mmCIF file with all atom_site columns, C-alpha atoms in Angstrom:
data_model
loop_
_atom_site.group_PDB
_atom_site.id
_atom_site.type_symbol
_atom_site.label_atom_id
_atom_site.label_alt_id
_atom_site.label_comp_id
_atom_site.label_asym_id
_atom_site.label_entity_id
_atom_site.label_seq_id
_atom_site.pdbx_PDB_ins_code
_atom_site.Cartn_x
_atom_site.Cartn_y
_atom_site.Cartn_z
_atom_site.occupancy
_atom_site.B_iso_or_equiv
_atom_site.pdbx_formal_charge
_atom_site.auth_seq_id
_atom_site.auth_comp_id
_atom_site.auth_asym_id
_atom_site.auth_atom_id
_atom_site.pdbx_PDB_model_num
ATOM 1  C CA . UNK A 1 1  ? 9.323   14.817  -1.459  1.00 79.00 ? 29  UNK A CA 1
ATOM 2  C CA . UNK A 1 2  ? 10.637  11.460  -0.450  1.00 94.00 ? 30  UNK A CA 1
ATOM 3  C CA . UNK A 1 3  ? 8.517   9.928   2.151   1.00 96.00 ? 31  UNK A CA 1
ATOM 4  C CA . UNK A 1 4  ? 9.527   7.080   4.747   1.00 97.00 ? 32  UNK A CA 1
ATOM 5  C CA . UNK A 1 5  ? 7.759   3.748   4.798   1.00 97.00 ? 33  UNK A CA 1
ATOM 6  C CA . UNK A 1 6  ? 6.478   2.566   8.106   1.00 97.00 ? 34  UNK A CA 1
ATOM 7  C CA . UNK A 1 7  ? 4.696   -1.304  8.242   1.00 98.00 ? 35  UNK A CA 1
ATOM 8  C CA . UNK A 1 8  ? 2.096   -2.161  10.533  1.00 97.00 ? 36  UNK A CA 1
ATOM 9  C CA . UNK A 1 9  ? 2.045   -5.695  11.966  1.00 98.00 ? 37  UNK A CA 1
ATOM 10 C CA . UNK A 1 10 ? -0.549  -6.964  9.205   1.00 97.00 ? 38  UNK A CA 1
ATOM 11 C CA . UNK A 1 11 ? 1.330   -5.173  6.400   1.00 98.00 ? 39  UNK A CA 1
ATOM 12 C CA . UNK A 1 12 ? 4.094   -7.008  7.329   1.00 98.00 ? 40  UNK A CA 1
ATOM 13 C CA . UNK A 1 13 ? 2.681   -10.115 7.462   1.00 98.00 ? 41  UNK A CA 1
ATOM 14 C CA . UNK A 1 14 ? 1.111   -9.554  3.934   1.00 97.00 ? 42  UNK A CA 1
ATOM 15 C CA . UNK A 1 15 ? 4.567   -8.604  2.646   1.00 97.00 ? 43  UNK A CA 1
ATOM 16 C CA . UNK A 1 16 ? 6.086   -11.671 3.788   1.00 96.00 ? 44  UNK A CA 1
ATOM 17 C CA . UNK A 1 17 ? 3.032   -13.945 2.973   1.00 96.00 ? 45  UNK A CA 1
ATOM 18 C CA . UNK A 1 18 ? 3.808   -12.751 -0.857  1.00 95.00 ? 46  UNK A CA 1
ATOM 19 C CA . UNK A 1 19 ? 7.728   -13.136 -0.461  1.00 95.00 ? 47  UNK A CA 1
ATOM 20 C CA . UNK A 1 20 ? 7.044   -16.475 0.633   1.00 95.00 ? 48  UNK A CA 1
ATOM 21 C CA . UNK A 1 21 ? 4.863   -17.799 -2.338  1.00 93.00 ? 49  UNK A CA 1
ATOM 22 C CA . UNK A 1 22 ? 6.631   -18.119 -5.727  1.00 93.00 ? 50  UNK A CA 1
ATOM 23 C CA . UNK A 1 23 ? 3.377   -18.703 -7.186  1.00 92.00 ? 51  UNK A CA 1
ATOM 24 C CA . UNK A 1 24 ? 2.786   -14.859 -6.331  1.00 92.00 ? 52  UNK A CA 1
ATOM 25 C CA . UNK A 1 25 ? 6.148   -13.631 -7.677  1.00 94.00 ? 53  UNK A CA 1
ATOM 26 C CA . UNK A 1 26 ? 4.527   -11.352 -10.460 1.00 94.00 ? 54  UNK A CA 1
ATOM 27 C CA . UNK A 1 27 ? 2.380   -9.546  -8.129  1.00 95.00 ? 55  UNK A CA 1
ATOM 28 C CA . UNK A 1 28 ? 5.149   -9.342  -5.044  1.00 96.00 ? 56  UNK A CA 1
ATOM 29 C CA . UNK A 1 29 ? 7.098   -6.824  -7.956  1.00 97.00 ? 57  UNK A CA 1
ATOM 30 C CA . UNK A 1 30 ? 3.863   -4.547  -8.835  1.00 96.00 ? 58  UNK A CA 1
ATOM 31 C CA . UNK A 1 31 ? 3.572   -4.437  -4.789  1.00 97.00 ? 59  UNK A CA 1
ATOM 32 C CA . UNK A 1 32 ? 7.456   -3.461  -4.502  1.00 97.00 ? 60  UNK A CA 1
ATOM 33 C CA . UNK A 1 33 ? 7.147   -1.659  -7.591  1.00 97.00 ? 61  UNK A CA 1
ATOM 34 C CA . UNK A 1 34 ? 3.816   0.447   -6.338  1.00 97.00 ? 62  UNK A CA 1
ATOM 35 C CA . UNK A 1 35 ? 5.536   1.072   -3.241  1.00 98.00 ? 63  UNK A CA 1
ATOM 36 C CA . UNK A 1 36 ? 9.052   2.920   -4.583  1.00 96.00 ? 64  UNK A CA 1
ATOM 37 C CA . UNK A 1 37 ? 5.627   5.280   -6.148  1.00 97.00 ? 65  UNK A CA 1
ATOM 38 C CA . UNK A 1 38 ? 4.078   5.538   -2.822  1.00 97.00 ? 66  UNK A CA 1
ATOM 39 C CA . UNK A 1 39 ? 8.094   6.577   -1.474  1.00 96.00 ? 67  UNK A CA 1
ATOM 40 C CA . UNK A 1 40 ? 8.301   8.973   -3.895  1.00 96.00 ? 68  UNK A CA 1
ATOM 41 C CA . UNK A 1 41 ? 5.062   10.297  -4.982  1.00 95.00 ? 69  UNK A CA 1
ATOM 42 C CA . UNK A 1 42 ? 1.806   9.135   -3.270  1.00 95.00 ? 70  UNK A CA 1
ATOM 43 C CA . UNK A 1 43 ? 0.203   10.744  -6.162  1.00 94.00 ? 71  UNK A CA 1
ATOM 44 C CA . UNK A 1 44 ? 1.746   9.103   -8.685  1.00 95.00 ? 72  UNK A CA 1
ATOM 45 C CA . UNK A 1 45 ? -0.844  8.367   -11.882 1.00 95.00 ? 73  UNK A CA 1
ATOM 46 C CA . UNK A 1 46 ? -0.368  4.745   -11.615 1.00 93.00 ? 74  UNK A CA 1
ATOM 47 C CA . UNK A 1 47 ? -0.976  4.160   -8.130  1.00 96.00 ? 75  UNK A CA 1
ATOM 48 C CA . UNK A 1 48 ? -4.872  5.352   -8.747  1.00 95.00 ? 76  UNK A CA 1
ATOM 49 C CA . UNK A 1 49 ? -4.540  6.863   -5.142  1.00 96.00 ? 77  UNK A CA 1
ATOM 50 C CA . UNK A 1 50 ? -7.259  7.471   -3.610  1.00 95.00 ? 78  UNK A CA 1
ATOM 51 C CA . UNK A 1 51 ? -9.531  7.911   0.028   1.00 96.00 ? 79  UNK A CA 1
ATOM 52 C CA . UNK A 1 52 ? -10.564 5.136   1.384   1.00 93.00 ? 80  UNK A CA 1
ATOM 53 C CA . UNK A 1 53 ? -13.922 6.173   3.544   1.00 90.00 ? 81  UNK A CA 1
ATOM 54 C CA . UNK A 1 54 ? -14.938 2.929   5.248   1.00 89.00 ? 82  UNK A CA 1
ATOM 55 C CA . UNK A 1 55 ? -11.443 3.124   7.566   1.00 87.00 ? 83  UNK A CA 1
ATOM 56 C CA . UNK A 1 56 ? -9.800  5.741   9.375   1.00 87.00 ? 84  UNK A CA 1
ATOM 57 C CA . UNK A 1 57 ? -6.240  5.590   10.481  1.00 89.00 ? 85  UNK A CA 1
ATOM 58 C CA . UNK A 1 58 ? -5.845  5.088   14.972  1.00 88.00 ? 86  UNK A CA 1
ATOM 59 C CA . UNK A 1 59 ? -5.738  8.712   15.372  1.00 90.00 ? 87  UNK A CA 1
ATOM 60 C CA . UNK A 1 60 ? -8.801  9.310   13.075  1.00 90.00 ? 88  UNK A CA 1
ATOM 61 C CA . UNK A 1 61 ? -6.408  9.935   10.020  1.00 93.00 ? 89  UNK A CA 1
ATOM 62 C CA . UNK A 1 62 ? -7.499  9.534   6.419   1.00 95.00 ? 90  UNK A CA 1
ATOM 63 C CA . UNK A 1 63 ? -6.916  6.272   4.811   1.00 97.00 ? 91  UNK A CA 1
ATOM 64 C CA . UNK A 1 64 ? -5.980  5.973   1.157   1.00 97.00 ? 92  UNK A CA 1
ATOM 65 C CA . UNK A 1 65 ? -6.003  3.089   -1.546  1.00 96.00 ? 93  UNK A CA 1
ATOM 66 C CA . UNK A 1 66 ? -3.398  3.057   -4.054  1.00 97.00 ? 94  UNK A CA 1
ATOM 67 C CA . UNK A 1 67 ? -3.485  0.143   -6.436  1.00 96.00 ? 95  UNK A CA 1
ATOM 68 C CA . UNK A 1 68 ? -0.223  -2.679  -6.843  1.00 95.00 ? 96  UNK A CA 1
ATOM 69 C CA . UNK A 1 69 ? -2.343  -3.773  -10.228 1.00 93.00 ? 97  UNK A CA 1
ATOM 70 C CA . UNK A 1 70 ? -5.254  -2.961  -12.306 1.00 90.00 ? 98  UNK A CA 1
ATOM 71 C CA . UNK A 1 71 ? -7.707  -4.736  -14.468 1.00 86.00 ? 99  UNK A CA 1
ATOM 72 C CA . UNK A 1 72 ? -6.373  -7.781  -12.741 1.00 87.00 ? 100 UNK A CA 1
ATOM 73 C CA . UNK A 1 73 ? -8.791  -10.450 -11.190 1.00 88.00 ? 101 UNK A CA 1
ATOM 74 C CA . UNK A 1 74 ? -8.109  -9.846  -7.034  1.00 89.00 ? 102 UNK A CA 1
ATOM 75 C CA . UNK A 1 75 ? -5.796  -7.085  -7.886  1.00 94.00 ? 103 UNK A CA 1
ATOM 76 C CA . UNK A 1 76 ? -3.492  -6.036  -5.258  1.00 96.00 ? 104 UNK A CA 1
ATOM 77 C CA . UNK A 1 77 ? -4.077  -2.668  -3.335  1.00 97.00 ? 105 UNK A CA 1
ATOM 78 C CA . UNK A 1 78 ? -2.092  -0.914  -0.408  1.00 97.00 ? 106 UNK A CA 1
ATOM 79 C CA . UNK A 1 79 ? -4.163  0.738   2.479   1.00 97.00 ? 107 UNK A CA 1
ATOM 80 C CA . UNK A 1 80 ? -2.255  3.537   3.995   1.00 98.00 ? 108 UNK A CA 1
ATOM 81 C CA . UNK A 1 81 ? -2.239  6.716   5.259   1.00 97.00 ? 109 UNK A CA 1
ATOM 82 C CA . UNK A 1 82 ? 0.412   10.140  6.278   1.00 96.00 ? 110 UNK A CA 1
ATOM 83 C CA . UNK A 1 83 ? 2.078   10.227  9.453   1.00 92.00 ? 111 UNK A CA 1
ATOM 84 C CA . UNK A 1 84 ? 2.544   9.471   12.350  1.00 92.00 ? 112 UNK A CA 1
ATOM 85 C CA . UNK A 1 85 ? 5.568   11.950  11.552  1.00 92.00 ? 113 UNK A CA 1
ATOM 86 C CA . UNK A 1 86 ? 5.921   14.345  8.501   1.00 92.00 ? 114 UNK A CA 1
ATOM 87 C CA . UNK A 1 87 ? 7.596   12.691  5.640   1.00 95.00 ? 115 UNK A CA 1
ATOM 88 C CA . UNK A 1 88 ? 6.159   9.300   6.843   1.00 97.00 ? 116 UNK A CA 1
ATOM 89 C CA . UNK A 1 89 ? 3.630   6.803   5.220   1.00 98.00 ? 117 UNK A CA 1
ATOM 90 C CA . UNK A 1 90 ? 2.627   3.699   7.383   1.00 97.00 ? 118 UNK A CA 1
ATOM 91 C CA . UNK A 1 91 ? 1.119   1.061   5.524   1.00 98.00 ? 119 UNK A CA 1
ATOM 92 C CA . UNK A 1 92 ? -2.075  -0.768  7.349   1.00 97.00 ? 120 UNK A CA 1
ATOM 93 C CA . UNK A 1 93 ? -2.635  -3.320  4.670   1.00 97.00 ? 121 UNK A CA 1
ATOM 94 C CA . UNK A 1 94 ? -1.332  -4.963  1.350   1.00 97.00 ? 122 UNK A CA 1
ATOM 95 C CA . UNK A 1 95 ? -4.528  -7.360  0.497   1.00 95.00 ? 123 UNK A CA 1
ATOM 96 C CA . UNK A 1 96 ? -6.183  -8.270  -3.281  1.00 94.00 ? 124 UNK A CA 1
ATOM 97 C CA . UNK A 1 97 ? -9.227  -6.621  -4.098  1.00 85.00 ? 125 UNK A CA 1
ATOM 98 C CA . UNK A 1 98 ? -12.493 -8.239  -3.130  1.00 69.00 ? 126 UNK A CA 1
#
């Protein structure tokens, strides 16, 4: 099933803060890269998707975690969750790991 991206404000604003530093050019294409797997398969093996408790979405939806990188010092992850529509994703946050 091929899902539909939607951005919050702050996931945009992450996007472009990585398109706009070359230093971060290696982890702007896992990001891109993770999210073509989170288009076409938000269970993909390499995303590591999984629920994110501590959030829930504006409606009370789930929240999930699906990682840009791994075994990477402040890794990049993507907060997101299903809907508002069927076949759509909206992505809350694109931020490294703590």
């Amino acid at each position: 099933m091929i899902f539909t991206l939607k951005f919050t404000p702050q996931a945009e604003a992450d996007l472009l803060s990585l398109e706009g530093d070359k230093s971060l050019l290696k982890r702007l294409k896992a990001v891109r890269k993770a999210l073509g797997y989170l288009e076409t398969n938000p269970r993909h093996p390499g995303l590591n998707t999984h629920k994110y408790s501590a959030l829930t979405g504006p409606n009370g939806e789930e929240i999930f975690e699906a990682y840009a990188e791994n075994k990477t010092p402040a890794a990049y992850r993507i907060f997101w969750f299903y809907g508002p529509d069927k076949k759509e994703i909206t992505i809350i946050a694109i931020t490294p790991h703590p």
